[in-house]
Coordinates of C-alpha atoms in Angstrom, one line a residue:
M17 CA 68.3 116.3 73.7
L18 CA 71.0 118.8 74.7
N19 CA 68.6 121.7 74.0
N20 CA 66.0 120.2 76.3
I21 CA 68.3 120.0 79.3
P22 CA 68.7 123.7 80.1
K23 CA 65.0 124.3 79.4
S24 CA 64.2 121.5 81.9
R25 CA 66.5 122.9 84.5
F26 CA 65.2 126.5 84.0
A27 CA 61.7 125.2 84.3
G28 CA 62.6 123.5 87.5
I29 CA 64.2 126.6 88.9
L30 CA 61.2 128.7 88.0
L31 CA 58.9 126.2 89.8
V32 CA 60.9 126.2 93.0
L33 CA 61.3 130.0 92.9
G34 CA 57.5 130.3 92.4
I35 CA 56.8 128.0 95.3
L36 CA 59.1 130.0 97.6
L37 CA 57.6 133.3 96.4
I38 CA 54.1 132.0 97.2
A39 CA 55.3 130.9 100.6
A40 CA 56.7 134.5 101.2
N41 CA 53.1 135.7 101.0
L42 CA 51.6 133.3 103.4
R43 CA 52.4 134.9 106.8
A44 CA 53.9 138.4 106.4
T45 CA 50.7 139.9 104.9
F46 CA 48.7 139.3 108.1
T47 CA 51.3 139.0 110.9
G48 CA 52.9 142.3 109.7
I49 CA 49.8 144.2 111.0
A50 CA 50.8 143.7 114.7
P51 CA 53.7 146.3 114.8
V52 CA 51.4 149.0 113.5
L53 CA 48.2 147.9 115.3
E54 CA 48.3 150.8 117.7
Q55 CA 48.5 153.2 114.8
I56 CA 45.5 151.5 113.2
I57 CA 43.5 151.7 116.5
N58 CA 44.2 155.4 116.9
H59 CA 43.6 156.1 113.2
F60 CA 40.1 154.6 113.1
G61 CA 39.2 154.7 116.8
L62 CA 38.8 151.0 117.1
S63 CA 37.9 149.3 120.3
A64 CA 40.1 146.5 121.8
S65 CA 37.6 143.9 120.6
Q66 CA 37.5 145.3 117.1
A67 CA 41.3 145.2 117.0
G68 CA 41.3 141.7 118.3
F69 CA 38.8 140.6 115.6
L70 CA 41.1 142.2 113.0
T71 CA 43.9 139.8 114.0
T72 CA 41.6 136.8 114.3
L73 CA 39.8 137.4 110.9
P74 CA 42.4 135.7 108.7
L75 CA 42.4 132.6 110.9
I76 CA 38.6 132.4 110.6
A77 CA 39.0 132.8 106.8
F78 CA 41.5 129.9 106.9
A79 CA 39.0 127.7 108.7
V80 CA 36.1 128.5 106.4
V81 CA 37.9 128.5 103.0
S82 CA 40.4 125.6 103.5
P83 CA 37.9 122.8 102.8
M84 CA 36.9 124.4 99.5
A85 CA 40.4 124.7 98.1
A86 CA 40.8 121.0 97.1
T87 CA 37.5 121.1 95.2
L88 CA 38.5 124.2 93.3
A89 CA 41.9 122.7 92.4
K90 CA 40.1 119.6 91.0
K91 CA 38.1 121.9 88.6
Q92 CA 40.8 124.5 87.7
G93 CA 44.1 122.7 88.4
L94 CA 46.7 123.4 91.1
E95 CA 48.6 126.0 89.2
R96 CA 45.7 128.1 88.2
T97 CA 44.1 127.9 91.6
L98 CA 47.4 129.1 93.2
F99 CA 47.4 132.0 90.8
V100 CA 43.9 132.9 91.9
A101 CA 45.1 132.8 95.5
L102 CA 47.9 135.3 94.7
L103 CA 45.3 137.6 93.0
F104 CA 43.2 137.4 96.2
I105 CA 46.2 138.4 98.3
L106 CA 47.1 141.3 96.0
A107 CA 43.5 142.5 96.0
G108 CA 43.4 142.4 99.8
V109 CA 46.6 144.2 100.2
A110 CA 45.4 146.9 97.9
A111 CA 42.0 147.2 99.7
R112 CA 43.7 147.9 103.0
V113 CA 45.4 151.0 101.5
I114 CA 41.9 152.6 101.1
N115 CA 41.3 154.9 104.0
T116 CA 38.2 153.4 105.6
S117 CA 37.9 151.0 108.5
A118 CA 35.4 148.8 106.4
M119 CA 38.1 148.3 103.7
L120 CA 40.6 147.4 106.3
F121 CA 38.5 144.5 107.5
V122 CA 37.4 143.5 104.0
G123 CA 41.0 143.6 102.7
T124 CA 42.2 141.5 105.7
A125 CA 39.5 138.9 105.1
I126 CA 40.3 138.7 101.3
I127 CA 44.0 138.2 102.2
G128 CA 42.9 135.4 104.5
V129 CA 41.0 133.7 101.7
G130 CA 44.0 133.8 99.4
I131 CA 46.4 132.5 102.0
A132 CA 44.0 129.7 103.0
I133 CA 43.8 128.5 99.4
A134 CA 47.6 128.5 99.0
N135 CA 48.2 127.0 102.4
V136 CA 46.1 124.0 101.4
L137 CA 47.4 123.5 97.9
L138 CA 51.2 123.9 98.3
P139 CA 51.6 120.5 100.0
S140 CA 49.6 118.9 97.2
L141 CA 51.8 120.5 94.6
I142 CA 54.9 119.4 96.4
K143 CA 53.5 115.9 96.7
R144 CA 53.0 115.7 92.9
D145 CA 56.0 117.5 91.5
F146 CA 58.7 116.7 94.3
P147 CA 57.7 113.2 95.6
A148 CA 61.2 112.4 96.5
K149 CA 61.9 115.7 98.2
V150 CA 58.8 116.4 100.3
A151 CA 60.7 117.1 103.5
L152 CA 63.2 119.3 101.7
M153 CA 60.7 121.4 99.9
T154 CA 58.3 121.6 102.9
S155 CA 61.1 122.8 105.2
A156 CA 62.3 125.3 102.5
Y157 CA 58.9 127.0 102.1
V158 CA 58.2 127.0 105.9
L159 CA 61.6 128.6 106.4
T160 CA 60.8 131.2 103.7
M161 CA 57.5 132.0 105.4
G162 CA 59.2 132.6 108.8
V163 CA 62.1 134.6 107.5
V164 CA 60.0 136.9 105.3
S165 CA 57.4 137.4 107.9
G166 CA 60.0 138.2 110.5
G167 CA 61.7 140.6 108.2
F168 CA 58.5 142.4 107.2
S169 CA 57.4 142.7 110.8
T170 CA 60.8 144.3 111.6
L171 CA 60.6 146.8 108.7
V172 CA 56.9 147.7 108.7
F173 CA 57.0 150.1 111.7
P174 CA 60.1 152.0 110.5
L175 CA 58.6 152.2 107.0
S176 CA 55.4 153.8 108.5
Q177 CA 57.6 156.5 110.1
L178 CA 59.7 157.1 107.0
N179 CA 58.9 160.6 105.5
G180 CA 55.3 160.4 106.8
L181 CA 54.6 157.3 104.7
G182 CA 52.0 156.0 107.2
W183 CA 50.9 152.5 108.2
Q184 CA 48.7 152.0 105.2
L185 CA 51.4 152.3 102.6
A186 CA 53.8 150.5 104.9
L187 CA 51.5 147.5 104.9
G188 CA 50.8 148.0 101.2
S189 CA 54.5 147.6 100.5
S190 CA 54.0 143.8 100.8
A191 CA 52.4 144.0 97.4
I192 CA 55.9 144.1 95.9
I193 CA 56.4 140.5 97.0
T194 CA 52.9 139.5 95.7
L195 CA 53.5 141.1 92.3
A196 CA 56.8 139.3 91.9
S197 CA 55.1 136.0 92.8
I198 CA 52.4 136.6 90.2
I199 CA 54.9 137.4 87.5
V200 CA 57.0 134.3 88.2
W201 CA 54.0 132.0 88.6
I202 CA 52.5 133.0 85.2
S203 CA 55.1 130.6 83.6
Q204 CA 53.3 127.7 85.4
L205 CA 49.8 128.4 84.0
S206 CA 50.3 126.4 80.8
K207 CA 51.7 123.4 82.7
H208 CA 49.9 120.7 84.7
T209 CA 46.6 122.6 84.4
K210 CA 44.9 119.7 86.2
P211 CA 46.1 117.7 89.2
A212 CA 47.9 114.5 88.2
K213 CA 45.3 111.9 87.2
I214 CA 45.8 108.8 89.3
A215 CA 43.7 105.7 89.1
Q216 CA 41.0 105.7 91.8
H217 CA 41.3 102.9 94.3
A218 CA 38.7 101.9 96.8
N219 CA 40.7 103.2 99.7
T220 CA 41.6 106.6 98.2
S221 CA 38.0 107.3 97.0
K222 CA 36.8 107.4 100.6
S223 CA 36.7 110.7 102.5
V224 CA 39.9 111.5 104.4
W225 CA 37.6 112.5 107.3
R226 CA 36.9 108.8 107.9
Y227 CA 40.5 107.9 108.8
L228 CA 42.0 107.9 112.3
L229 CA 45.4 108.7 110.8
A230 CA 43.9 111.8 109.1
W231 CA 42.5 112.9 112.4
Q232 CA 45.9 112.4 114.2
I233 CA 47.6 114.6 111.6
T234 CA 44.8 117.1 111.8
L235 CA 45.0 117.4 115.6
L236 CA 48.8 117.5 115.5
L237 CA 48.6 120.6 113.4
G238 CA 45.5 122.0 115.1
L239 CA 46.7 121.6 118.7
N240 CA 50.1 123.0 117.8
S241 CA 48.4 126.0 116.2
F242 CA 46.2 126.4 119.2
L243 CA 49.3 126.6 121.5
N244 CA 51.3 128.7 119.0
Y245 CA 48.7 131.5 118.5
I246 CA 48.1 131.8 122.3
I247 CA 51.8 132.4 122.7
I248 CA 52.0 134.8 119.8
T249 CA 49.0 136.8 121.1
W250 CA 49.7 136.9 124.9
L251 CA 53.5 136.3 125.4
P252 CA 54.3 140.0 126.0
S253 CA 51.5 140.2 128.6
I254 CA 52.6 137.0 130.3
L255 CA 56.2 138.2 130.5
T256 CA 55.4 141.7 131.8
E257 CA 53.2 140.2 134.5
T258 CA 56.1 138.0 135.7
G259 CA 58.4 141.0 136.1
H260 CA 60.0 141.5 132.6
S261 CA 60.1 145.0 131.1
A262 CA 58.0 145.9 128.1
T263 CA 61.3 146.2 126.1
Q264 CA 62.3 142.7 127.1
A265 CA 58.9 141.3 126.4
G266 CA 58.9 142.8 122.9
A267 CA 62.4 141.4 122.2
Y268 CA 61.4 137.9 123.4
H269 CA 58.3 138.0 121.3
G270 CA 60.4 138.7 118.2
A271 CA 62.8 135.9 119.2
F272 CA 59.9 133.5 119.4
Q273 CA 58.8 134.3 115.8
I274 CA 62.4 133.9 114.5
A275 CA 62.8 130.6 116.4
T276 CA 59.7 129.2 114.6
A277 CA 61.6 129.5 111.3
L278 CA 64.8 127.8 112.5
P279 CA 63.7 124.2 112.5
G280 CA 63.7 124.1 108.7
L281 CA 67.5 124.2 108.7
I282 CA 67.7 121.2 111.0
L283 CA 64.7 119.1 109.8
I284 CA 65.8 119.3 106.1
P285 CA 68.6 116.7 106.5
L286 CA 66.9 114.9 109.5
L287 CA 63.6 114.1 107.9
A288 CA 65.3 112.6 104.8
K289 CA 66.9 110.0 107.1
L290 CA 64.0 109.2 109.3
K291 CA 61.3 107.0 107.9
D292 CA 59.4 106.9 111.2
Q293 CA 59.0 110.3 112.9
S294 CA 56.9 109.2 115.9
A295 CA 59.5 109.7 118.5
L296 CA 60.6 113.0 117.1
S297 CA 57.1 114.3 117.0
F298 CA 56.4 113.2 120.5
I299 CA 59.6 114.7 122.0
L300 CA 59.1 118.1 120.3
A301 CA 55.5 118.5 121.4
M302 CA 56.3 117.4 125.0
L303 CA 59.1 120.0 125.0
S304 CA 56.5 122.6 124.0
A305 CA 54.3 121.6 127.0
L306 CA 57.3 121.7 129.4
S307 CA 58.3 125.2 128.1
A308 CA 54.8 126.6 128.7
L309 CA 55.0 125.4 132.3
G310 CA 58.6 126.8 132.5
L311 CA 57.2 130.3 131.7
L312 CA 54.8 129.9 134.6
Y313 CA 57.1 128.3 137.3
M314 CA 60.6 129.4 136.2
P315 CA 60.1 132.9 134.6
N316 CA 63.7 133.9 135.2
F317 CA 64.6 131.6 132.3
A318 CA 61.9 133.0 130.1
F319 CA 64.2 133.6 127.2
V320 CA 65.1 129.9 127.1
W321 CA 61.5 128.8 127.3
T322 CA 60.5 131.3 124.6
L323 CA 63.1 130.1 122.2
M324 CA 62.3 126.4 122.9
L325 CA 58.5 127.1 122.4
G326 CA 59.2 128.8 119.1
F327 CA 61.6 126.1 117.9
C328 CA 59.4 123.2 118.9
S329 CA 56.2 124.8 117.6
G330 CA 57.8 125.5 114.2
A331 CA 59.2 122.0 114.1
C332 CA 55.8 120.4 114.8
F333 CA 54.3 122.6 112.1
I334 CA 56.9 121.4 109.5
L335 CA 56.3 117.8 110.6
G336 CA 52.5 118.2 110.3
L337 CA 52.8 119.7 106.8
S338 CA 55.2 116.9 105.8
F339 CA 52.8 114.2 107.0
I340 CA 50.1 115.6 104.7
S341 CA 52.3 114.5 101.8
L342 CA 54.0 111.5 103.4
R343 CA 50.9 109.8 104.7
T344 CA 48.7 110.2 101.6
D345 CA 48.6 108.1 98.4
D346 CA 48.1 110.8 95.7
S347 CA 48.0 114.5 95.2
Q348 CA 44.2 114.8 95.3
Q349 CA 44.1 113.0 98.6
A350 CA 46.9 115.2 99.9
A351 CA 44.9 118.3 99.0
S352 CA 41.8 116.9 100.8
L353 CA 43.8 116.1 103.9
S354 CA 45.5 119.5 103.8
G355 CA 42.0 121.2 103.6
M356 CA 40.8 119.1 106.5
S357 CA 43.8 119.6 108.7
Q358 CA 44.1 123.4 108.1
S359 CA 40.3 124.0 108.5
V360 CA 40.3 122.3 111.9
G361 CA 43.7 123.7 112.8
Y362 CA 43.0 127.3 112.1
L363 CA 39.6 127.0 113.8
L364 CA 41.5 125.9 116.9
A365 CA 44.0 128.7 116.4
A366 CA 41.2 131.3 116.3
I367 CA 39.7 129.9 119.5
G368 CA 43.0 129.7 121.4
P369 CA 43.8 133.3 122.1
M370 CA 40.2 134.2 122.9
L371 CA 39.9 131.3 125.3
A372 CA 43.2 132.1 127.0
G373 CA 42.2 135.8 127.3
A374 CA 38.9 134.8 128.9
L375 CA 40.6 132.5 131.4
H376 CA 43.0 135.3 132.3
T377 CA 40.1 137.8 132.8
T378 CA 38.2 135.2 135.0
T379 CA 41.1 134.1 137.1
G380 CA 43.3 137.2 137.1
S381 CA 46.4 135.1 136.4
W382 CA 48.2 133.5 133.4
S383 CA 48.4 130.1 135.2
A384 CA 45.3 128.6 133.6
P385 CA 46.2 129.7 130.1
L386 CA 49.7 128.3 130.4
W387 CA 48.4 125.1 131.8
L388 CA 46.0 125.1 128.8
C389 CA 49.0 125.4 126.5
A390 CA 50.8 122.5 128.4
I391 CA 47.7 120.2 128.0
A392 CA 47.5 121.1 124.3
G393 CA 51.2 120.2 124.0
V394 CA 50.7 116.8 125.6
L395 CA 47.7 116.0 123.4
C396 CA 49.7 117.1 120.4
A397 CA 52.5 114.7 121.4
L398 CA 50.1 111.8 121.6
C399 CA 48.8 112.6 118.1
G400 CA 52.4 112.8 116.9
L401 CA 53.0 109.2 118.0
G402 CA 50.3 108.0 115.6
S403 CA 50.8 110.4 112.7
G404 CA 54.6 109.9 112.7
K405 CA 54.4 106.2 111.8
N406 CA 55.7 105.2 108.4
T407 CA 52.3 104.4 106.7
T408 CA 49.7 105.9 104.4
L409 CA 45.9 106.3 104.6
A410 CA 45.4 103.4 102.2
K411 CA 47.7 101.1 104.2
S412 CA 46.3 102.2 107.6
A413 CA 44.0 99.7 109.2
N414 CA 42.5 102.4 111.4
E415 CA 39.8 103.6 109.2
L416 CA 36.8 105.2 111.0
L417 CA 33.3 104.1 110.1

């Protein structure tokens, strides 16, 4: 018995470390392209629309691939499928080092496929292996995503200038994290090679797409992503049009991304105490809506609105991911709901920046896009009221026919 204790603890540490390392790959590998985007445009002579498509491509991959991840996990197991996701990410990072514009787009799409698979399956893995610590583990991996992506975005441009390294090798340096993740995750391949087998009940055998609660969770994540990616894409332009300098706009944009990672520090202890998160979800989403309007009508306080938007958006994202585990009845159902919510969510995320840009071009003002963000925030708050209730799909009486 004594010999088994340290092995069990070591195995637990390896699992947690592996989860956090996977999380470290889920944002930095595609958001890190923004600081060197001008170099890429100049290098390949890309048009503005091509450059825009490059940043939207991973989101499209998320929307397309997410529904397939749960099926793949049922056949191959969570651990092996997550390992395949890491291999996709590594292959995509390597492809972008090849000096052709075609491989730049192909590599970015492959990275999107790997991230989509891991995005869907991590909540299911946490549901199965950490059922009593869902909020803690979800907050920890979202915090890891934010910190690593922020750090990589800060370093990638200086790296590209270091001794003539260039943007390709600077972006390729993220492979270090991916390789470390693969090495650590190898230890999981011999364990739990299939998702936990749970007796099938009548309620859990039905498609998650038929439940109102599933749609509330899906739209909570989707509308939040819609708002979030509009701000990520257009915040500097919004700020410069309201009188802020380009330097200020860049600094505020960085602060927004950092602020999205901070809620994990607060929600870790809070979610453990709250069985019903309806009020919390509603308040956070409404604050996002008010902050969007604050940028429009009180631009002198833009830094406050930017931080509030980042914090509330990050918090809603953590809540939505937590609900995937908290509102489902087994790990397979969690994987299915994760696929549904992230497919719809990233489809909305891909539409948001393009729609906001089109509105600005048509109206010549950022008023309509910011009101669009505010409306999305209000709708997100209403979805939070339903998805935050202390129930599960099986217990919910709101099944859709």
